[in-house]
Structure formats: structure tokens, C-alpha cells
Amino acid sequence: MSKLVFIETMGCAMNEHDSERMLAELQTKEGYTPTNSPELADLILINTCSVREKPERKLFSEIGEYNKLRKNGAKIGICGCSASHLGAEILRKAPAVDFVLGARNIAQISSIIHRDKAVETDIHEDSSHYIFAATQSPSKLRARINISIGCDKKCAYCIVPHTRGKEISIPLDIIIAQAQKAIDDGAKEILLLGQNVNSYGKTFSAPHPKVDFTKLLSELATIPKLRRIRFTSPHPLHMNDTFLDAFARNDKICKSIHMPLQSGSTKILKLMRRGYTQEWFLERAKRLREMIPNLTIGTDIIVGFPHESEEDFLQTMHVLEEVRFDTMYSFIYSPRPHTEAAKWENDVPHSIASERLARLQERQKEIMDANNQREIGKTCETLWEIPREDGLMEGRSDNAKIVRAPLRRELIGQISAAKILDSRRTYLIGEAI
Ligand code: SAH
Ligand code: SF4
Ligand code: F3S
């Protein structure tokens, strides 16, 4: 009988992709099969996120839970960003753990499982090993592809540069080959991943030819059977005219973009070291909306950053009104080790930060309701992905809205037009035509 692996994934799309690749490696090299039941698994992997403190604190109670239910002889490995930044401390605090594998070291998964109490967390390792398990699971409609790893920015609140190391772009020919393989295996859409996708190529030197993100997009668009390209996350600072034009002009690129605002106050943006102002952000969003009428925009916002006054917060609310985001991830600032802001006095009391978060989210709900209502009567290209148990199927429109419609099995895996008949806050209801 083949060995079973259970993987729990926290955090962002990057981590989900890392989990996919570790699984592919374990399947092809070590003969593992995935399971959804940790109590049956021979290997339990927790792929962790350390971007905020609270989930990281919960990690240790979770390890305790898995330790109780694991079967005799099963191993527990901690991977990902918390592994990078806590390293051997995890073994000290949680003796149940068998190994620790950092976010930049996941290529070593098939060797570390055979070692005892091993810790691999070198964030300075170069990229060559990282392009491992170029394996995309066959016939997945959406294939994730890393285009860069690490991050060279120094946003004052963010631990990611410390967990994923310095930024390296993956050579163009490797990305194209991975995309081609995914398409040959049945994918219709590719999702390009990086912390700053639009700074792609900045680290290239000979022998790799100088290419940038817009060049990468145009090269990918020439793959005949590739229908859709998405990417996450671009950095608002690098949204220059060349980028905007390439994004708008290329009709294989889905008309949905993530613009992580973080704060609407130029004063706070400066303290955060984001490199742009409120005016720049608003001007870029306005320009994009003019160029692409059906564009949807998503964002990330942090409230309660040190020195955020009520007036600063109102500036964030102002941007919300101006841009009318379609999706928003919002968080209370969480001081993280190894970051600049962790050394500052956190002068916004938690009660005020949570009250601001509630106001922000309340208003955002209304905006999402109104935005989705405006889709009623429109027609959108939808990639139908999931047959549901309630007689509906679910897909994504080309501007990244979730669409549900009466199930037509022959359309699963296909792109077709959908007429939108009704809306909810987080999805649209329509019929395939
Ligand atoms: N590279 C992406 C962000 C990756 S982290 C970018 O530049 O936008 C994902 C999100 O987590 C961030 O956009 C931010 O909103 C949030 N985040 C990061 N550090 C945080 C912290 N210390 N406290 C609260 N939220 C944080
Ligand atoms: Fe973190 Fe800033 Fe890098 Fe994004 S750009 S990963 S927020 S340091
Ligand atoms: Fe992603 Fe969390 Fe790491 S957001 S990059 S898994 S810290």
C-alpha cells in the first residue's frame, strides 16, 4: 500500500503552490498519495504563514492536536514561512515535530523526510533548486506558476523578505515551458505568482536576456491554447504606463487586478515605506478604469499601523469610496519580528484598531453589494470549473467574479458566455449561453 501524506496549507497563493509542488515531488519520488485524513497519514505537513502573529501562535496548539491523532510512526513536518523564521525553535518548543523546512527550501522535501530532527531554513539559497517539481497536476484548469521568489522591498511591517529571502526572477524560457506543459495537460488558465510580479526581470544578468514583466506577458500570450492569464500581486509603485498599456491591450489577460493599497494616507504610506502616495494610487486606478471599463480591482488594507490617526484612517475610507474595490482583504496591524515597525511604539490601541477595521469592512460590504448589482444584465465570459451538489455549477468570469448557473455538465472545463440575472455580495447568479 502506498504511503499517505496530509498537507495543511495556511497563507497565500504562493504557499498553496508550494504545497502543490511538495505533493508532486512526494508523489513522483517517494510514492506518496494525498489524504484528507491526518489520522491515516504517514506524513503530516503543515505549510505555515507568519505574516501575522495570531495564526502563528496557534501553530503550536495545532501541532499538539496532530500529535495526538497521528498514527504510530507517522512524521510531522513544519514547512513554509514560520519554519523559515522560527527554525530550530520549533523543535525546542514542540518535540513532536520531526523536521522543519523553510519556505525557500521546499525543494529538499523528499530528502528531509528521511532525516531525523533536521532543520533547513537557509533563505539565502540560490534559485536553481527552487525550480523543482515543475510538475503541474495534469488536467487542472488553472495552473499556478512562480515567476519570482522572495522580495527585495522593505515594507516596514512585513516579515516576508525575512522568510522568503531576496528576490530572484525565474528565467523566461523556464516559465514558458511550464506554461506550455500545463496547457498540454489541460489547463485553460495560468496564474503567475510573485511578491512583486511587475518587477519581474530586474535581477537578470547574463546569460539571461533582459526581459521585463510586460515582455513575459506578451510571450505567454503567444501560446496558442492558453486562454487566460492572471497574476498576483503587482506592486502599485511599479504600475507605470508601459505596464498599464500591456495589461489593457492583451485580451488573454483577465481584466482583474490586485492593487494592495495598505493605507490611503500618504503619511502612513511613507512610514510603511510603500513608495507611492494616495494621489499616485488613485490616479493609476482611475486610468485603469478608463482603459478597461469592466475591470475589477482588489486590495489589501492594514489598519492601526503605528501613528495612524483618525484623519489617516479617513483617508483610507476616502480611497475606498473613490476606487470602489471589488474584493478587499483587511487586517489589524500585527507587529512582526525582524521588521522595522516592530521597534516603534504601537500607539494605536487595539480597541481603536478593531473599531476602524469594523467600519472599513462594513462600508466595503455595501460597496461589494452595489458593485455586484451593477453586473446584472451583463454578459461575461466564464470558465466553468466546479459542478455543485445543489444542481448549479460555479466558475470565474474574465474579471474574476464568481458566477453560479444551472449545471450543464458538458460545459465543465470550458469557457462560455454567461448572462447575469441576479447578484449576491460575493458571487453572481446567471445562466450559461
Ligand atoms: N507582496 C504583497 C503582500 C504580501 S503579504 C504586497 O506587497 O502587497 C499579504 C498581505 O498581508 C499584505 O498585503 C498586507 O496587507 C498584510 N500584512 C503584511 N504584514 C502585515 C502585518 N505585519 N500586519 C498586518 N497585516 C500584514
Ligand atoms: Fe511584504 Fe512589501 Fe514585499 Fe509585499 S512588497 S512582500 S508587503 S515587503
Ligand atoms: Fe504568504 Fe504568509 Fe509567507 S502570506 S509569503 S505564506 S508569510
XYZ file of C-alpha atoms in Angstrom, residues 104-390:
287
model
C 12.835 28.741 0.365
C 13.982 25.181 0.955
C 10.971 23.135 -0.070
C 12.917 21.513 -2.918
C 14.503 19.388 -0.193
C 11.219 17.817 0.849
C 11.966 14.334 -0.465
C 15.298 14.137 1.342
C 14.371 15.804 4.641
C 11.584 13.305 5.354
C 14.280 10.625 5.789
C 16.354 12.653 8.231
C 15.860 12.901 11.953
C 15.144 16.293 13.573
C 16.533 18.108 10.535
C 16.192 21.870 10.091
C 16.646 23.506 6.673
C 15.902 27.209 6.698
C 18.558 28.937 4.618
C 16.817 31.872 2.928
C 19.991 32.737 1.009
C 19.994 29.611 -1.062
C 20.006 30.432 -4.737
C 17.120 29.820 -7.054
C 18.385 26.890 -9.066
C 16.944 24.240 -6.789
C 13.760 26.201 -6.370
C 12.523 25.497 -9.853
C 11.865 21.938 -8.861
C 8.732 19.876 -9.390
C 7.760 21.884 -12.438
C 5.051 19.282 -12.271
C 1.591 20.648 -12.672
C -1.062 18.145 -11.713
C -2.482 17.044 -15.081
C -5.800 18.465 -16.255
C -6.043 21.161 -13.637
C -7.867 24.035 -15.273
C -5.795 26.644 -13.508
C -2.034 26.196 -13.212
C 0.000 28.277 -10.791
C 3.484 29.239 -11.918
C 6.137 31.056 -9.876
C 7.746 33.845 -11.853
C 9.812 35.197 -8.996
C 10.641 34.216 -5.460
C 11.498 36.367 -2.454
C 11.092 40.114 -2.053
C 13.595 42.979 -2.065
C 11.213 45.595 -0.695
C 11.418 46.647 2.888
C 7.841 47.460 3.830
C 8.171 48.424 7.481
C 5.526 45.963 8.717
C 6.328 42.895 6.632
C 8.165 39.714 7.588
C 8.064 38.152 4.088
C 11.540 39.334 2.949
C 12.864 37.596 6.051
C 11.021 34.325 5.369
C 11.462 34.095 1.595
C 14.755 35.891 1.106
C 15.987 38.065 -1.687
C 14.115 38.477 -4.916
C 15.055 36.298 -7.874
C 13.222 36.109 -11.184
C 12.817 32.737 -12.818
C 14.180 32.659 -16.390
C 11.645 33.324 -19.122
C 12.246 30.062 -21.001
C 11.506 28.024 -17.872
C 8.231 29.876 -17.276
C 7.171 29.455 -20.901
C 7.980 25.737 -20.784
C 5.984 25.312 -17.558
C 3.030 27.183 -19.055
C 3.181 25.073 -22.218
C 3.258 21.875 -20.190
C 0.289 22.988 -18.086
C -1.693 23.797 -21.228
C -0.782 20.431 -22.774
C -2.036 18.820 -19.552
C -5.407 20.526 -19.888
C -5.065 23.910 -18.148
C -7.030 26.814 -19.632
C -5.673 29.471 -17.334
C -2.348 30.234 -15.718
C -1.833 32.227 -12.558
C 1.583 33.892 -12.339
C 2.897 34.226 -8.802
C 5.366 36.541 -7.120
C 5.507 39.081 -4.292
C 6.082 41.858 -6.844
C 5.232 40.363 -10.216
C 5.666 43.629 -12.061
C 9.278 43.993 -11.019
C 9.925 40.700 -12.856
C 13.275 40.574 -14.616
C 15.024 43.273 -12.636
C 17.571 40.817 -11.291
C 18.526 39.282 -14.624
C 22.084 39.423 -15.785
C 23.940 37.477 -18.488
C 23.430 34.781 -19.715
C 19.720 35.515 -19.299
C 18.418 38.133 -21.721
C 16.976 41.285 -20.167
C 13.192 40.890 -20.045
C 10.519 42.609 -18.001
C 7.000 41.712 -16.906
C 5.291 43.130 -19.986
C 7.595 41.095 -22.207
C 6.796 37.971 -20.182
C 3.070 38.623 -20.613
C 3.341 39.114 -24.365
C 5.462 35.958 -24.757
C 2.955 33.902 -22.767
C 0.063 35.260 -24.812
C 1.544 33.678 -27.955
C 0.936 30.145 -26.589
C -1.952 29.091 -28.855
C -4.187 27.104 -26.497
C -3.615 29.337 -23.495
C -6.893 31.180 -22.955
C -6.358 33.201 -19.796
C -3.511 34.790 -17.868
C -3.809 36.103 -14.325
C -1.120 37.313 -11.942
C -0.709 38.220 -8.274
C 0.475 40.518 -6.749
C 1.631 43.514 -8.694
C 3.030 46.430 -6.662
C 1.235 49.766 -7.159
C 4.589 51.570 -7.293
C 5.619 49.704 -10.459
C 2.361 50.293 -12.315
C 3.886 52.535 -14.954
C 2.266 53.358 -18.302
C 4.011 50.506 -20.115
C 2.583 48.041 -17.621
C -0.913 49.559 -17.802
C -0.900 49.507 -21.611
C 0.273 45.891 -21.789
C -2.344 44.867 -19.238
C -5.178 46.643 -21.052
C -4.215 45.673 -24.596
C -3.644 41.962 -24.219
C -7.010 40.201 -24.348
C -5.713 36.964 -22.863
C -5.033 38.810 -19.610
C -8.040 38.684 -17.300
C -9.403 42.085 -16.524
C -8.988 41.874 -12.801
C -6.105 43.320 -10.847
C -4.927 43.269 -7.257
C -3.732 46.697 -6.096
C -2.586 46.320 -2.484
C -3.239 49.770 -1.024
C -2.261 49.067 2.636
C -3.220 52.623 3.663
C -4.916 55.570 1.980
C -2.896 58.103 3.959
C 0.245 59.367 2.258
C 1.769 59.972 5.691
C 1.233 56.329 6.703
C 2.321 55.040 3.274
C 5.583 56.869 3.805
C 6.058 55.332 7.241
C 5.233 51.942 5.718
C 7.940 52.542 3.037
C 5.485 51.715 0.254
C 6.992 54.238 -2.153
C 3.744 55.721 -3.522
C 1.243 58.370 -2.434
C -2.531 58.363 -2.245
C -2.598 60.555 -5.366
C -0.485 58.092 -7.359
C -2.655 55.163 -6.317
C -5.902 56.984 -7.191
C -4.559 58.222 -10.498
C -3.415 54.720 -11.510
C -6.767 53.180 -10.534
C -8.658 55.889 -12.435
C -6.502 55.446 -15.510
C -7.047 51.676 -15.439
C -10.811 52.101 -15.109
C -10.821 54.451 -18.094
C -8.831 51.992 -20.175
C -10.810 48.910 -19.117
C -14.479 49.591 -18.331
C -15.277 46.100 -16.938
C -12.133 45.938 -14.769
C -12.394 44.631 -11.206
C -9.898 45.765 -8.585
C -8.980 44.007 -5.362
C -6.896 45.261 -2.470
C -5.247 44.612 0.909
C -5.540 47.108 3.747
C -3.871 47.328 7.148
C -5.487 49.424 9.896
C -3.948 50.529 13.168
C -0.409 50.940 11.840
C 1.735 52.982 14.291
C 0.848 56.701 14.184
C -2.384 56.140 12.230
C -4.714 58.946 13.353
C -8.461 59.138 12.768
C -7.693 61.522 9.892
C -5.281 58.966 8.343
C -7.925 56.292 8.626
C -10.476 58.568 6.933
C -8.040 58.885 4.053
C -8.202 55.103 3.655
C -12.006 55.330 3.676
C -11.728 58.040 1.029
C -9.787 55.717 -1.286
C -12.431 53.049 -0.695
C -15.098 55.473 -1.954
C -13.043 56.549 -4.938
C -11.865 53.154 -6.168
C -14.826 51.006 -5.057
C -12.812 47.799 -4.744
C -14.459 44.506 -5.714
C -12.552 42.487 -3.152
C -10.660 43.520 -0.041
C -8.533 41.670 2.486
C -8.203 43.783 5.604
C -6.145 43.290 8.724
C -5.260 44.899 12.020
C -1.560 45.703 12.055
C 0.406 42.989 13.784
C 3.989 43.763 14.857
C 6.352 41.133 13.442
C 9.916 40.236 14.424
C 12.737 41.335 12.093
C 10.676 44.270 10.772
C 11.398 47.956 11.125
C 7.991 48.896 12.550
C 8.291 46.318 15.342
C 10.784 48.668 17.001
C 8.304 51.551 17.077
C 5.830 52.282 19.788
C 2.478 50.854 18.731
C 0.404 53.896 19.698
C -2.940 52.846 18.236
C -4.841 50.935 20.951
C -6.286 47.601 19.845
C -9.831 48.768 20.610
C -9.458 51.663 18.158
C -7.865 49.466 15.507
C -10.671 46.913 15.713
C -13.299 49.637 15.599
C -11.642 51.011 12.426
C -11.499 47.552 10.903
C -15.231 47.095 11.557
C -16.080 50.433 9.935
C -13.913 49.636 6.942
C -15.422 46.194 6.457
C -18.980 47.470 6.936
C -18.554 50.031 4.186
C -16.777 47.542 1.922
C -19.725 45.134 2.169
C -22.061 47.837 0.862
C -19.674 48.623 -1.983
C -19.434 44.953 -2.946
C -23.221 44.602 -2.928
C -23.572 47.655 -5.151
C -20.742 46.613 -7.499
C -22.239 43.162 -7.995
C -25.734 44.557 -8.560
C -24.305 46.543 -11.418
C -23.317 43.300 -13.154
C -26.975 42.232 -13.555
C -27.987 42.182 -17.209
C -24.380 41.978 -18.431
C -22.813 39.032 -20.203
C -19.401 37.720 -19.185
C -17.011 35.031 -20.380
C -16.861 32.364 -17.676
C -14.569 29.399 -17.134
C -16.843 26.738 -15.593
C -14.869 24.824 -13.014
C -16.969 23.091 -10.406
C -20.214 21.086 -10.613
C -22.012 21.765 -7.310
C -24.268 19.478 -5.309
C -27.207 21.897 -5.453
